[in-house]
Short mmCIF file of C-alpha atoms (C1' of nucleotides) in Angstrom, two decimals:
data_model
loop_
_atom_site.label_atom_id
_atom_site.label_comp_id
_atom_site.label_asym_id
_atom_site.label_seq_id
_atom_site.Cartn_x
_atom_site.Cartn_y
_atom_site.Cartn_z
CA MET B 27 0.00 0.00 0.00
CA ASN B 28 1.51 3.31 -0.97
CA PRO B 29 0.92 6.51 1.02
CA ALA B 30 -1.69 7.79 -1.37
CA ALA B 31 -3.78 4.65 -0.92
CA LEU B 32 -3.51 4.94 2.83
CA GLU B 33 -4.61 8.52 2.76
CA ALA B 34 -7.54 7.65 0.56
CA ALA B 35 -8.53 4.97 3.05
CA MET B 36 -8.84 7.48 5.89
CA PRO B 37 -9.90 10.81 4.49
CA LEU B 38 -11.28 12.01 7.78
CA ASP B 39 -8.14 12.96 9.68
CA PRO B 40 -8.10 16.77 9.54
CA ASP B 41 -4.66 17.04 11.07
CA ARG B 42 -3.10 14.91 8.42
CA ALA B 43 -4.97 16.79 5.74
CA ALA B 44 -3.79 20.18 6.99
CA ARG B 45 -0.19 19.03 6.98
CA GLU B 46 -0.54 17.63 3.50
CA ALA B 47 -1.90 20.95 2.37
CA ARG B 48 0.98 22.91 3.86
CA LYS B 49 3.42 20.50 2.35
CA MET B 50 1.86 21.05 -1.04
CA GLN B 51 2.11 24.78 -0.58
CA ARG B 52 5.80 24.59 0.26
CA SER B 53 6.42 22.36 -2.71
CA ARG B 54 4.78 24.88 -4.99
CA GLN B 55 6.83 27.64 -3.46
CA LEU B 56 10.03 25.75 -4.09
CA LEU B 57 8.98 24.83 -7.59
CA ASP B 58 8.16 28.41 -8.41
CA ALA B 59 11.43 29.56 -6.92
CA ALA B 60 13.32 27.06 -9.04
CA ALA B 61 11.53 28.25 -12.14
CA ARG B 62 12.21 31.87 -11.24
CA VAL B 63 15.88 31.42 -10.50
CA MET B 64 16.53 30.03 -13.93
CA GLU B 65 14.62 32.91 -15.34
CA ARG B 66 16.95 35.40 -13.71
CA GLU B 67 20.38 33.90 -14.26
CA GLY B 68 19.56 31.96 -17.34
CA SER B 69 23.14 31.33 -18.20
CA HIS B 70 24.49 29.41 -15.24
CA ALA B 71 23.28 26.00 -14.33
CA VAL B 72 20.85 26.14 -11.47
CA SER B 73 22.41 25.46 -8.07
CA MET B 74 20.52 24.26 -5.05
CA GLN B 75 21.85 27.24 -3.13
CA ALA B 76 20.40 29.61 -5.67
CA VAL B 77 16.99 27.97 -5.46
CA ALA B 78 17.11 28.09 -1.68
CA ASP B 79 18.01 31.77 -1.70
CA GLU B 80 15.25 32.55 -4.15
CA ALA B 81 12.70 30.79 -1.97
CA ASP B 82 14.15 32.34 1.19
CA VAL B 83 14.73 29.01 2.84
CA SER B 84 17.82 26.99 3.66
CA VAL B 85 19.36 24.44 1.35
CA GLY B 86 18.59 21.57 3.65
CA LEU B 87 14.89 22.21 3.52
CA ILE B 88 14.67 21.44 -0.15
CA TYR B 89 15.71 17.90 0.65
CA ARG B 90 12.67 17.50 2.91
CA TYR B 91 10.45 18.07 -0.12
CA PHE B 92 12.42 16.66 -3.00
CA GLY B 93 14.77 13.72 -3.06
CA GLY B 94 17.52 15.72 -4.70
CA LYS B 95 18.32 18.01 -7.54
CA ASP B 96 17.20 15.58 -10.22
CA GLU B 97 13.83 15.19 -8.62
CA LEU B 98 13.37 18.93 -8.32
CA LEU B 99 14.26 19.44 -11.94
CA LEU B 100 11.94 16.68 -13.02
CA ALA B 101 9.16 18.21 -10.94
CA VAL B 102 9.59 21.58 -12.60
CA ILE B 103 9.40 20.01 -16.02
CA LEU B 104 6.46 17.77 -15.22
CA ASN B 105 4.70 20.80 -13.83
CA VAL B 106 4.77 22.37 -17.27
CA LEU B 107 3.54 19.22 -18.92
CA GLU B 108 0.67 19.01 -16.47
CA ASP B 109 -0.32 22.49 -17.50
CA PHE B 110 -0.56 21.30 -21.09
CA ALA B 111 -2.56 18.28 -20.10
CA SER B 112 -5.14 20.31 -18.24
CA THR B 113 -5.28 23.42 -20.42
CA VAL B 114 -5.20 22.28 -24.01
CA PRO B 115 -8.07 19.75 -24.04
CA ALA B 116 -10.30 22.24 -22.27
CA ALA B 117 -9.53 24.89 -24.86
CA VAL B 118 -10.34 22.47 -27.66
CA GLU B 119 -13.67 21.54 -26.16
CA ALA B 120 -14.61 25.17 -25.67
CA ALA B 121 -13.92 25.91 -29.33
CA GLY B 122 -16.96 24.25 -30.83
CA ASP B 123 -17.13 21.83 -33.73
CA ASP B 124 -15.35 23.50 -36.59
CA PRO B 125 -11.99 21.74 -37.18
CA VAL B 126 -10.11 24.91 -37.93
CA GLU B 127 -11.50 26.66 -34.89
CA ARG B 128 -10.51 23.67 -32.80
CA LEU B 129 -7.00 23.58 -34.18
CA ALA B 130 -6.60 27.30 -33.63
CA ALA B 131 -7.77 26.91 -30.04
CA ALA B 132 -5.46 23.97 -29.38
CA PHE B 133 -2.43 25.69 -30.83
CA GLY B 134 -3.20 28.94 -29.08
CA ALA B 135 -3.59 27.21 -25.74
CA TYR B 136 -0.38 25.31 -26.31
CA CYS B 137 1.51 28.49 -27.04
CA ARG B 138 0.12 30.26 -24.04
CA VAL B 139 1.34 27.50 -21.75
CA ILE B 140 4.78 27.86 -23.26
CA GLU B 141 4.72 31.59 -22.73
CA ARG B 142 3.72 31.06 -19.11
CA HIS B 143 6.64 28.70 -18.54
CA ARG B 144 9.07 30.04 -21.04
CA HIS B 145 12.22 29.40 -19.05
CA ALA B 146 11.14 26.05 -17.75
CA THR B 147 10.60 25.04 -21.36
CA VAL B 148 14.17 25.73 -22.38
CA LEU B 149 15.15 23.88 -19.24
CA THR B 150 13.61 20.78 -20.76
CA TYR B 151 16.10 20.97 -23.56
CA ARG B 152 19.05 22.12 -21.51
CA GLU B 153 19.04 19.95 -18.45
CA SER B 154 17.23 16.79 -19.41
CA LYS B 155 20.67 15.27 -19.81
CA SER B 156 21.22 15.26 -16.07
CA LEU B 157 18.15 13.10 -15.49
CA ASP B 158 18.33 9.35 -15.33
CA GLU B 159 16.89 7.23 -18.09
CA ALA B 160 13.61 6.72 -16.22
CA GLY B 161 13.06 10.45 -15.84
CA ARG B 162 13.81 11.13 -19.46
CA ARG B 163 11.46 8.42 -20.61
CA ARG B 164 8.74 9.83 -18.43
CA ILE B 165 9.18 13.28 -19.96
CA LYS B 166 9.19 11.96 -23.50
CA GLU B 167 6.08 9.89 -22.98
CA TYR B 168 4.28 12.74 -21.30
CA GLU B 169 5.29 15.11 -24.06
CA VAL B 170 3.91 12.76 -26.70
CA GLU B 171 0.75 12.53 -24.66
CA THR B 172 0.32 16.29 -24.65
CA THR B 173 0.30 16.32 -28.43
CA GLN B 174 -2.60 13.89 -28.58
CA PRO B 175 -5.25 16.63 -28.53
CA LEU B 176 -3.59 18.17 -31.56
CA VAL B 177 -3.39 14.81 -33.27
CA GLY B 178 -7.06 14.21 -32.57
CA VAL B 179 -8.12 17.56 -33.92
CA LEU B 180 -6.07 17.05 -37.04
CA ARG B 181 -7.39 13.56 -37.63
CA ASP B 182 -10.98 14.69 -37.25
CA GLY B 183 -10.35 17.61 -39.54
CA ILE B 184 -8.92 15.33 -42.19
CA ASP B 185 -11.82 12.91 -41.96
CA ALA B 186 -14.22 15.83 -42.20
CA GLY B 187 -12.49 17.00 -45.36
CA ALA B 188 -11.32 20.29 -43.91
CA PHE B 189 -7.62 19.42 -43.93
CA ARG B 190 -5.49 17.80 -46.55
CA PRO B 191 -4.60 14.16 -45.85
CA VAL B 192 -1.32 14.72 -44.01
CA GLU B 193 0.27 12.60 -41.30
CA PRO B 194 -1.39 13.95 -38.16
CA GLU B 195 1.41 12.85 -35.81
CA MET B 196 4.05 14.63 -37.79
CA VAL B 197 2.10 17.83 -38.23
CA ALA B 198 1.16 17.86 -34.56
CA TYR B 199 4.77 17.58 -33.57
CA ASN B 200 5.67 20.36 -35.94
CA LEU B 201 3.16 22.59 -34.27
CA LEU B 202 4.60 21.65 -30.91
CA LEU B 203 8.03 22.59 -32.16
CA VAL B 204 6.94 25.91 -33.50
CA ALA B 205 5.36 26.64 -30.14
CA HIS B 206 8.55 25.66 -28.35
CA ALA B 207 10.40 27.94 -30.68
CA TRP B 208 8.91 30.91 -28.93
CA ALA B 209 10.87 29.84 -25.86
CA LEU B 210 13.96 28.44 -27.56
CA LYS B 211 14.53 31.27 -29.99
CA HIS B 212 12.93 34.02 -28.03
CA TRP B 213 15.90 36.31 -28.58
CA TYR B 214 15.18 36.09 -32.30
CA PHE B 215 11.41 36.28 -32.53
CA GLU B 216 10.91 39.01 -29.96
CA ARG B 217 12.93 41.36 -32.13
CA THR B 218 10.13 41.62 -34.64
CA LEU B 219 7.02 40.09 -33.14
CA SER B 220 4.86 40.29 -30.07
CA PHE B 221 3.70 37.02 -28.60
CA GLU B 222 0.20 37.32 -29.98
CA ASP B 223 1.42 38.25 -33.44
CA CYS B 224 3.82 35.35 -33.42
CA VAL B 225 1.08 32.88 -32.58
CA ARG B 226 -1.23 34.32 -35.23
CA ASN B 227 1.46 34.22 -37.88
CA GLN B 228 2.53 30.70 -37.11
CA LEU B 229 -1.04 29.49 -37.10
CA SER B 230 -1.76 31.18 -40.38
CA LEU B 231 1.33 29.69 -41.94
CA ALA B 232 0.47 26.22 -40.76
CA LEU B 233 -3.13 26.47 -41.88
CA HIS B 234 -2.06 27.58 -45.34
CA GLY B 235 -0.29 24.26 -45.64
CA LEU B 236 -3.10 22.29 -44.07
CA ILE B 237 -6.50 23.48 -45.18
CA GLU B 238 -8.02 21.69 -48.13
CA PRO B 239 -7.86 24.17 -51.05
CA ARG B 240 -11.61 24.07 -51.63
CA GLN B 241 -12.28 25.08 -48.02
CA ARG B 242 -9.96 28.09 -48.12
CA ARG B 243 -12.53 30.77 -48.60
CA ARG B 244 -14.35 29.90 -45.39
CA TYR B 245 -11.29 30.61 -43.28
CA THR B 246 -9.80 33.76 -44.66
CA ARG B 247 -9.76 35.37 -41.24
CA PHE B 248 -7.23 32.77 -40.10
CA LEU B 249 -5.24 32.85 -43.28
CA GLU B 250 -4.54 36.53 -43.68
CA ALA B 251 -2.35 37.07 -40.65
CA SER B 252 0.92 35.91 -42.15
CA GLU B 253 0.75 38.02 -45.27
CA ARG B 254 3.22 40.85 -45.46
CA ARG B 255 1.69 44.24 -44.94
CA SER B 256 3.58 45.95 -47.75
CA ARG B 257 2.96 44.72 -51.25
CA PRO B 258 6.04 43.15 -52.85
CA SER B 259 7.05 46.26 -54.76
CA THR B 260 6.38 46.92 -58.42
CA VAL B 261 8.16 43.95 -59.95
CA ALA B 262 5.92 42.20 -62.42
CA PRO B 263 4.95 38.84 -60.89
CA GLY B 264 4.71 37.01 -64.23
CA SER B 265 8.17 35.44 -64.38
CA MET G 282 50.84 43.27 -35.46
CA ASN G 283 49.12 40.02 -34.65
CA PRO G 284 50.63 36.61 -35.42
CA ALA G 285 48.53 36.15 -38.52
CA ALA G 286 49.84 39.36 -39.99
CA LEU G 287 53.38 38.37 -39.23
CA GLU G 288 52.92 35.06 -40.91
CA ALA G 289 51.41 36.68 -43.94
CA ALA G 290 54.46 38.94 -44.08
CA MET G 291 56.82 36.02 -44.40
CA PRO G 292 55.06 33.21 -46.19
CA LEU G 293 58.32 31.57 -47.16
CA ASP G 294 59.33 29.95 -43.89
CA PRO G 295 58.59 26.27 -44.48
CA ASP G 296 59.36 25.33 -40.90
CA ARG G 297 56.74 27.67 -39.51
CA ALA G 298 54.23 26.52 -42.08
CA ALA G 299 54.72 22.87 -41.21
CA ARG G 300 54.16 23.58 -37.56
CA GLU G 301 51.03 25.50 -38.30
CA ALA G 302 49.75 22.61 -40.34
CA ARG G 303 50.38 20.11 -37.57
CA LYS G 304 48.71 22.39 -35.11
CA MET G 305 45.64 22.55 -37.30
CA GLN G 306 45.58 18.82 -37.60
CA ARG G 307 45.70 18.35 -33.86
CA SER G 308 42.92 20.87 -33.40
CA ARG G 309 40.73 18.97 -35.80
CA GLN G 310 41.52 15.74 -34.02
CA LEU G 311 40.49 17.21 -30.70
CA LEU G 312 37.37 18.76 -32.16
CA ASP G 313 36.33 15.49 -33.71
CA ALA G 314 37.01 13.67 -30.49
CA ALA G 315 34.87 16.12 -28.57
CA ALA G 316 32.05 15.68 -31.04
CA ARG G 317 32.36 11.92 -30.88
CA VAL G 318 32.43 11.69 -27.10
CA MET G 319 29.12 13.49 -26.79
CA GLU G 320 27.74 11.17 -29.41
CA ARG G 321 28.58 8.13 -27.33
CA GLU G 322 27.57 9.15 -23.84
CA GLY G 323 25.01 11.69 -24.86
CA SER G 324 23.49 11.97 -21.44
CA HIS G 325 26.31 13.13 -19.22
CA ALA G 326 27.94 16.45 -19.61
CA VAL G 327 31.19 16.21 -21.49
CA SER G 328 34.27 16.11 -19.28
CA MET G 329 37.71 17.17 -20.42
CA GLN G 330 39.02 13.79 -19.34
CA ALA G 331 36.53 12.05 -21.59
CA VAL G 332 37.56 14.17 -24.55
CA ALA G 333 41.21 13.51 -23.82
CA ASP G 334 40.62 9.76 -23.61
CA GLU G 335 38.66 9.77 -26.83
CA ALA G 336 41.45 11.58 -28.64
CA ASP G 337 44.10 9.38 -27.00
CA VAL G 338 45.94 12.31 -25.55
CA SER G 339 46.41 13.71 -22.06
CA VAL G 340 44.16 16.29 -20.49
CA GLY G 341 46.88 18.88 -20.33
CA LEU G 342 47.37 18.85 -24.06
CA ILE G 343 43.92 20.17 -24.77
CA TYR G 344 44.92 23.36 -23.01
CA ARG G 345 47.71 23.91 -25.52
CA TYR G 346 45.15 24.12 -28.28
CA PHE G 347 42.09 25.59 -26.60
CA GLY G 348 41.94 28.09 -23.79
CA GLY G 349 39.60 25.93 -21.76
CA LYS G 350 36.42 23.98 -21.87
CA ASP G 351 34.35 26.93 -22.99
CA GLU G 352 36.58 27.57 -25.92
CA LEU G 353 36.50 23.95 -26.96
CA LEU G 354 32.72 23.87 -26.79
CA LEU G 355 32.48 27.07 -28.76
CA ALA G 356 34.82 25.67 -31.37
CA VAL G 357 32.71 22.56 -31.80
CA ILE G 358 29.59 24.64 -32.27
CA LEU G 359 31.21 27.13 -34.63
CA ASN G 360 32.49 24.20 -36.62
CA VAL G 361 28.92 23.19 -37.38
CA LEU G 362 27.95 26.71 -38.31
CA GLU G 363 30.89 26.93 -40.65
CA ASP G 364 29.61 23.83 -42.36
CA PHE G 365 26.31 25.59 -42.99
CA ALA G 366 28.04 28.68 -44.27
CA SER G 367 30.08 26.74 -46.80
CA THR G 368 27.56 24.08 -47.82
CA VAL G 369 24.19 25.76 -48.14
CA PRO G 370 25.03 28.63 -50.51
CA ALA G 371 26.84 26.22 -52.80
CA ALA G 372 23.82 23.94 -52.92
CA VAL G 373 21.56 26.87 -53.76
CA GLU G 374 23.78 27.99 -56.60
CA ALA G 375 23.92 24.49 -58.03
CA ALA G 376 20.13 24.27 -58.07
CA GLY G 377 19.45 26.56 -61.01
CA ASP G 378 16.99 29.42 -61.25
CA ASP G 379 13.65 28.01 -60.23
CA PRO G 380 12.69 29.37 -56.78
CA VAL G 381 11.18 26.12 -55.58
CA GLU G 382 14.17 24.12 -56.73
CA ARG G 383 16.43 26.57 -54.95
CA LEU G 384 14.46 26.39 -51.74
CA ALA G 385 14.40 22.61 -51.85
CA ALA G 386 18.15 22.56 -52.36
CA ALA G 387 18.79 25.00 -49.52
CA PHE G 388 16.56 23.16 -47.10
CA GLY G 389 17.96 19.79 -48.10
CA ALA G 390 21.52 20.99 -47.67
CA TYR G 391 20.65 22.49 -44.32
CA CYS G 392 19.15 19.24 -43.11
CA ARG G 393 22.09 17.22 -44.29
CA VAL G 394 24.47 19.38 -42.28
CA ILE G 395 22.31 18.79 -39.23
CA GLU G 396 22.34 15.08 -39.82
CA ARG G 397 26.11 15.16 -40.14
CA HIS G 398 26.48 16.94 -36.80
CA ARG G 399 23.39 15.71 -35.05
CA HIS G 400 24.86 15.57 -31.58
CA ALA G 401 26.77 18.79 -31.87
CA THR G 402 23.49 20.43 -32.80
CA VAL G 403 21.74 19.41 -29.61
CA LEU G 404 24.87 20.56 -27.85
CA THR G 405 24.10 24.05 -29.07
CA TYR G 406 20.90 23.98 -27.11
CA ARG G 407 22.18 22.10 -24.12
CA GLU G 408 25.46 23.72 -23.29
CA SER G 409 25.28 27.21 -24.67
CA LYS G 410 24.47 28.24 -21.11
CA SER G 411 28.02 27.60 -20.00
CA LEU G 412 29.40 30.07 -22.52
CA ASP G 413 30.02 33.68 -21.69
CA GLU G 414 27.89 36.41 -23.18
CA ALA G 415 30.38 37.07 -25.97
CA GLY G 416 30.36 33.44 -27.07
CA ARG G 417 26.60 33.23 -27.05
CA ARG G 418 26.29 36.41 -29.08
CA ARG G 419 28.73 35.06 -31.59
CA ILE G 420 26.70 31.89 -32.00
CA LYS G 421 23.43 33.74 -32.35
CA GLU G 422 24.79 36.12 -34.94
CA TYR G 423 26.38 33.32 -36.90
CA GLU G 424 23.18 31.32 -36.76
CA VAL G 425 21.19 34.22 -38.13
CA GLU G 426 23.80 34.57 -40.83
CA THR G 427 23.37 30.95 -41.89
CA THR G 428 19.70 31.54 -42.53
CA GLN G 429 20.42 34.33 -44.96
CA PRO G 430 20.58 32.02 -47.98
CA LEU G 431 17.11 30.78 -47.11
CA VAL G 432 15.86 34.32 -46.64
CA GLY G 433 17.32 35.30 -49.99
CA VAL G 434 15.73 32.39 -51.80
CA LEU G 435 12.37 33.10 -50.23
CA ARG G 436 12.53 36.79 -51.03
CA ASP G 437 13.42 36.13 -54.63
CA GLY G 438 10.66 33.55 -54.87
CA ILE G 439 8.11 36.02 -53.54
CA ASP G 440 9.23 38.73 -55.92
CA ALA G 441 9.04 36.26 -58.77
CA GLY G 442 5.47 35.39 -57.80
CA ALA G 443 6.22 31.79 -56.98
CA PHE G 444 5.63 32.13 -53.23
CA ARG G 445 2.90 33.84 -51.30
CA PRO G 446 3.91 37.17 -49.74
CA VAL G 447 5.03 35.86 -46.35
CA GLU G 448 7.66 37.27 -44.00
CA PRO G 449 10.85 35.67 -45.33
CA GLU G 450 12.77 35.98 -42.05
CA MET G 451 10.13 34.18 -40.10
CA VAL G 452 9.61 31.41 -42.59
CA ALA G 453 13.34 30.91 -42.92
CA TYR G 454 13.69 30.52 -39.20
CA ASN G 455 10.84 28.06 -39.15
CA LEU G 456 12.63 25.96 -41.71
CA LEU G 457 15.77 26.13 -39.60
CA LEU G 458 13.80 24.94 -36.61
CA VAL G 459 12.22 22.08 -38.44
CA ALA G 460 15.68 21.04 -39.55
CA HIS G 461 16.98 21.25 -36.00
CA ALA G 462 14.05 19.15 -34.95
CA TRP G 463 15.61 16.17 -36.62
CA ALA G 464 18.39 16.44 -34.04
CA LEU G 465 16.37 17.66 -31.07
CA LYS G 466 13.48 15.23 -31.37
CA HIS G 467 15.32 12.44 -33.07
CA TRP G 468 13.92 9.88 -30.65
CA TYR G 469 10.46 10.79 -31.91
CA PHE G 470 10.92 11.16 -35.63
CA GLU G 471 13.12 8.17 -36.16
CA ARG G 472 10.33 5.93 -34.94
CA THR G 473 8.36 6.47 -38.10
CA LEU G 474 10.61 8.16 -40.64
CA SER G 475 13.96 7.78 -42.29
CA PHE G 476 16.06 10.88 -42.63
CA GLU G 477 15.32 11.29 -46.31
CA ASP G 478 11.59 10.78 -45.84
CA CYS G 479 11.56 13.28 -43.04
CA VAL G 480 13.23 15.92 -45.15
CA ARG G 481 10.89 15.27 -48.05
CA ASN G 482 7.81 15.44 -45.86
CA GLN G 483 8.86 18.60 -44.11
CA LEU G 484 9.69 20.26 -47.39
CA SER G 485 6.39 19.25 -48.90
CA LEU G 486 4.50 20.54 -45.90
CA ALA G 487 6.30 23.85 -45.97
CA LEU G 488 5.83 24.29 -49.69
CA HIS G 489 2.12 23.64 -49.38
CA GLY G 490 1.98 26.68 -47.17
CA LEU G 491 4.29 28.72 -49.33
CA ILE G 492 3.66 28.23 -53.00
CA GLU G 493 1.31 30.65 -54.66
CA PRO G 494 -1.90 28.69 -55.40
CA ARG G 495 -1.76 29.40 -59.11
CA GLN G 496 1.73 27.93 -59.37
CA ARG G 497 0.81 24.69 -57.61
CA ARG G 498 0.43 22.49 -60.63
CA ARG G 499 4.00 23.07 -61.73
CA TYR G 500 5.43 21.61 -58.56
CA THR G 501 3.36 18.54 -57.85
CA ARG G 502 6.47 16.42 -57.50
CA PHE G 503 7.47 18.41 -54.43
CA LEU G 504 3.98 18.58 -53.02
CA GLU G 505 2.97 14.94 -53.00
CA ALA G 506 5.44 13.61 -50.46
CA SER G 507 3.55 14.55 -47.33
CA GLU G 508 0.23 12.98 -48.32
CA ARG G 509 -0.75 9.90 -46.41
CA ARG G 510 -0.38 6.71 -48.34
CA SER G 511 -3.54 5.07 -47.08
CA ARG G 512 -6.80 6.78 -47.83
CA PRO G 513 -8.52 8.05 -44.67
CA SER G 514 -10.72 4.99 -44.22
CA THR G 515 -14.33 4.62 -45.34
CA VAL G 516 -15.80 7.42 -43.30
CA ALA G 517 -17.82 9.67 -45.57
CA PRO G 518 -15.89 12.95 -45.82
CA GLY G 519 -19.01 15.07 -46.15
CA SER G 520 -19.54 16.01 -42.50
"C1'" DA T 53 4.42 24.94 31.36
"C1'" DC T 54 6.54 21.05 29.24
"C1'" DG T 55 7.88 17.38 26.56
"C1'" DA T 56 7.48 15.64 21.73
"C1'" DC T 57 7.47 15.90 17.23
"C1'" DA T 58 7.56 18.37 12.94
"C1'" DA T 59 9.76 22.27 10.47
"C1'" DG T 60 13.70 24.55 9.45
"C1'" DT T 61 18.82 25.81 9.66
"C1'" DA T 62 23.67 26.13 8.34
"C1'" DA T 63 28.01 24.37 8.71
"C1'" DA T 64 30.69 20.41 7.38
"C1'" DC T 65 31.69 16.73 4.08
"C1'" DG T 66 32.73 14.40 -0.23
"C1'" DT T 67 33.62 14.39 -4.72
"C1'" DA T 68 33.59 15.35 -9.59
"C1'" DG T 69 35.83 17.74 -12.72
"C1'" DG T 70 38.33 21.97 -14.70
"C1'" DT T 71 42.92 23.87 -14.53
"C1'" DT T 72 47.94 24.06 -13.71
"C1'" DC T 73 52.74 22.86 -13.64
"C1'" DA T 74 56.94 20.30 -12.93
"C1'" DT T 75 58.63 16.79 -15.59
"C1'" DT T 76 59.56 13.72 -19.51
"C1'" DC T 77 59.72 12.68 -24.41
"C1'" DC T 78 60.98 13.44 -29.08
"C1'" DC T 79 63.06 15.38 -32.91
"C1'" DC T 80 66.17 18.34 -35.11
"C1'" DT T 81 70.39 20.87 -35.62
"C1'" DG T 82 75.37 21.69 -34.96
"C1'" DC K 132 76.63 12.68 -29.62
"C1'" DA K 133 75.04 16.85 -27.14
"C1'" DG K 134 71.72 19.95 -26.10
"C1'" DG K 135 67.90 22.91 -26.99
"C1'" DG K 136 63.16 23.68 -27.64
"C1'" DG K 137 58.63 22.51 -28.66
"C1'" DA K 138 55.18 18.72 -27.76
"C1'" DA K 139 53.03 15.95 -24.50
"C1'" DT K 140 52.18 13.94 -19.94
"C1'" DG K 141 49.50 13.15 -15.64
"C1'" DA K 142 49.51 13.81 -10.87
"C1'" DA K 143 48.34 17.47 -7.78
"C1'" DC K 144 45.48 21.47 -6.88
"C1'" DC K 145 41.33 24.05 -6.31
"C1'" DT K 146 36.83 25.33 -6.57
"C1'" DA K 147 31.97 24.62 -6.79
"C1'" DC K 148 28.20 22.24 -5.56
"C1'" DG K 149 25.13 18.35 -4.14
"C1'" DT K 150 24.24 16.06 -0.09
"C1'" DT K 151 24.27 14.94 4.94
"C1'" DT K 152 23.67 15.77 9.61
"C1'" DA K 153 23.86 17.66 14.16
"C1'" DC K 154 21.48 21.30 15.91
"C1'" DT K 155 17.67 25.10 16.80
"C1'" DT K 156 13.09 26.82 16.51
"C1'" DG K 157 8.21 26.59 16.61
"C1'" DT K 158 3.76 24.37 17.56
"C1'" DC K 159 0.40 21.65 19.78
"C1'" DG K 160 -1.88 18.56 23.05
"C1'" DT K 161 -2.19 17.60 27.83
#
DNA sequence: ACGACAAGTAAACGTAGGTTCATTCCCCTG
DNA sequence: CAGGGGAATGAACCTACGTTTACTTGTCGT
């Protein structure tokens, strides 16, 4: 019997419950501190001391809540993935039945999670090396899982004739990558685009490659965003 | 007067030249060893000892050729970028005048460089933190520079009326990202795709979003690759 | 008020790994 | 053969950091 099962067996103890709650709160605090510290000094690797300082606690305390640095790191990363898992499907459901609307909602939600956890996202790429094989597997599997809403939306859209018959898994992962790009290449994109503009442009670009040509006219509002504002000069287009 | 200038002033000294050549050779050897060692034990951070062992030299020797670990890392990364800078423009030139052909050549060349240096590429994401600000800036600027061929091809294609009027910088960077994805998410893509198939699919997908609708019919050979082989089952497409 | 137990602290420890340096090796010239 | 100088070695050094642990503080029931 694991602790969780035991707790479920006796849900009445208020003392136990209160302590659990405070423990959760502390965990969150530490997690947030860890996320924040890598936001500030993005260049150095994250040291336990730095996390402790950020959270205004002592180093030793972290070890009461997390088994070690690996576990803390893993927790930060999983925290992001949980945000995907709870946010994206909800956004899709709220978007109605139209496949394009649903895809737009899913992608938008995905991007917004990234924006919320921008630095934790790059952490996934930077520090996943220091995790053991089990941790890495867990992250990979969870990441694949978070793309399932996108895959579903794409598949439905294809079956409904709104999208071209592409490989949904591949396209979904491409969308994931483009979303990650906002975190990974932030120094590049922020030079010319705001977050919202970036999302709109990327979505428009993707939809141009996805939507079945005959359906185009119904979705012009999604498709216009990525066009350049200035016309391409006076050169005659007929080559 | 720096050493290079001095050497240029007396190009006749064969002794000096021979030494320079041997020095270069050793540098390459160490660089290759560094690249290889992170290929083998991809998970751990790369230790100087490991690099030394791989190159069959002593640790101390590395410091005769590189100022320290940072410099070695930077050299490995710049080495990849140099490959882009020398390979991609050549491929574009060899591709003729057609904008789509040129883009396909540029993207293909880009991807092939990534494949050649797959592990060094993920290194760029993983370890760039341990570089100083100057090193990181250098990498960023060089990276932007390597996308210029793509930007040029896109811009020309737009002016020629072959591509839709998109933002060339953004699309170019998306292509770069999709190419990097082969290295970053190799564990995912390799499950279902060979390298060549992946490149073809990605290119096809991108072109579907790029090519001016009226020009489509001329480029069907590029556009078919990303279609699913099996028809989407017997579900009636009319929703 | 007083033990008892959880919550929290900070100094000490251990070690991995980057860097240095005294020494040895090797080749070339006189 | 001698000796000089660059190439190469690897053991010793040093620092940073993850982890442990002996200790202090706070809280609660009786």
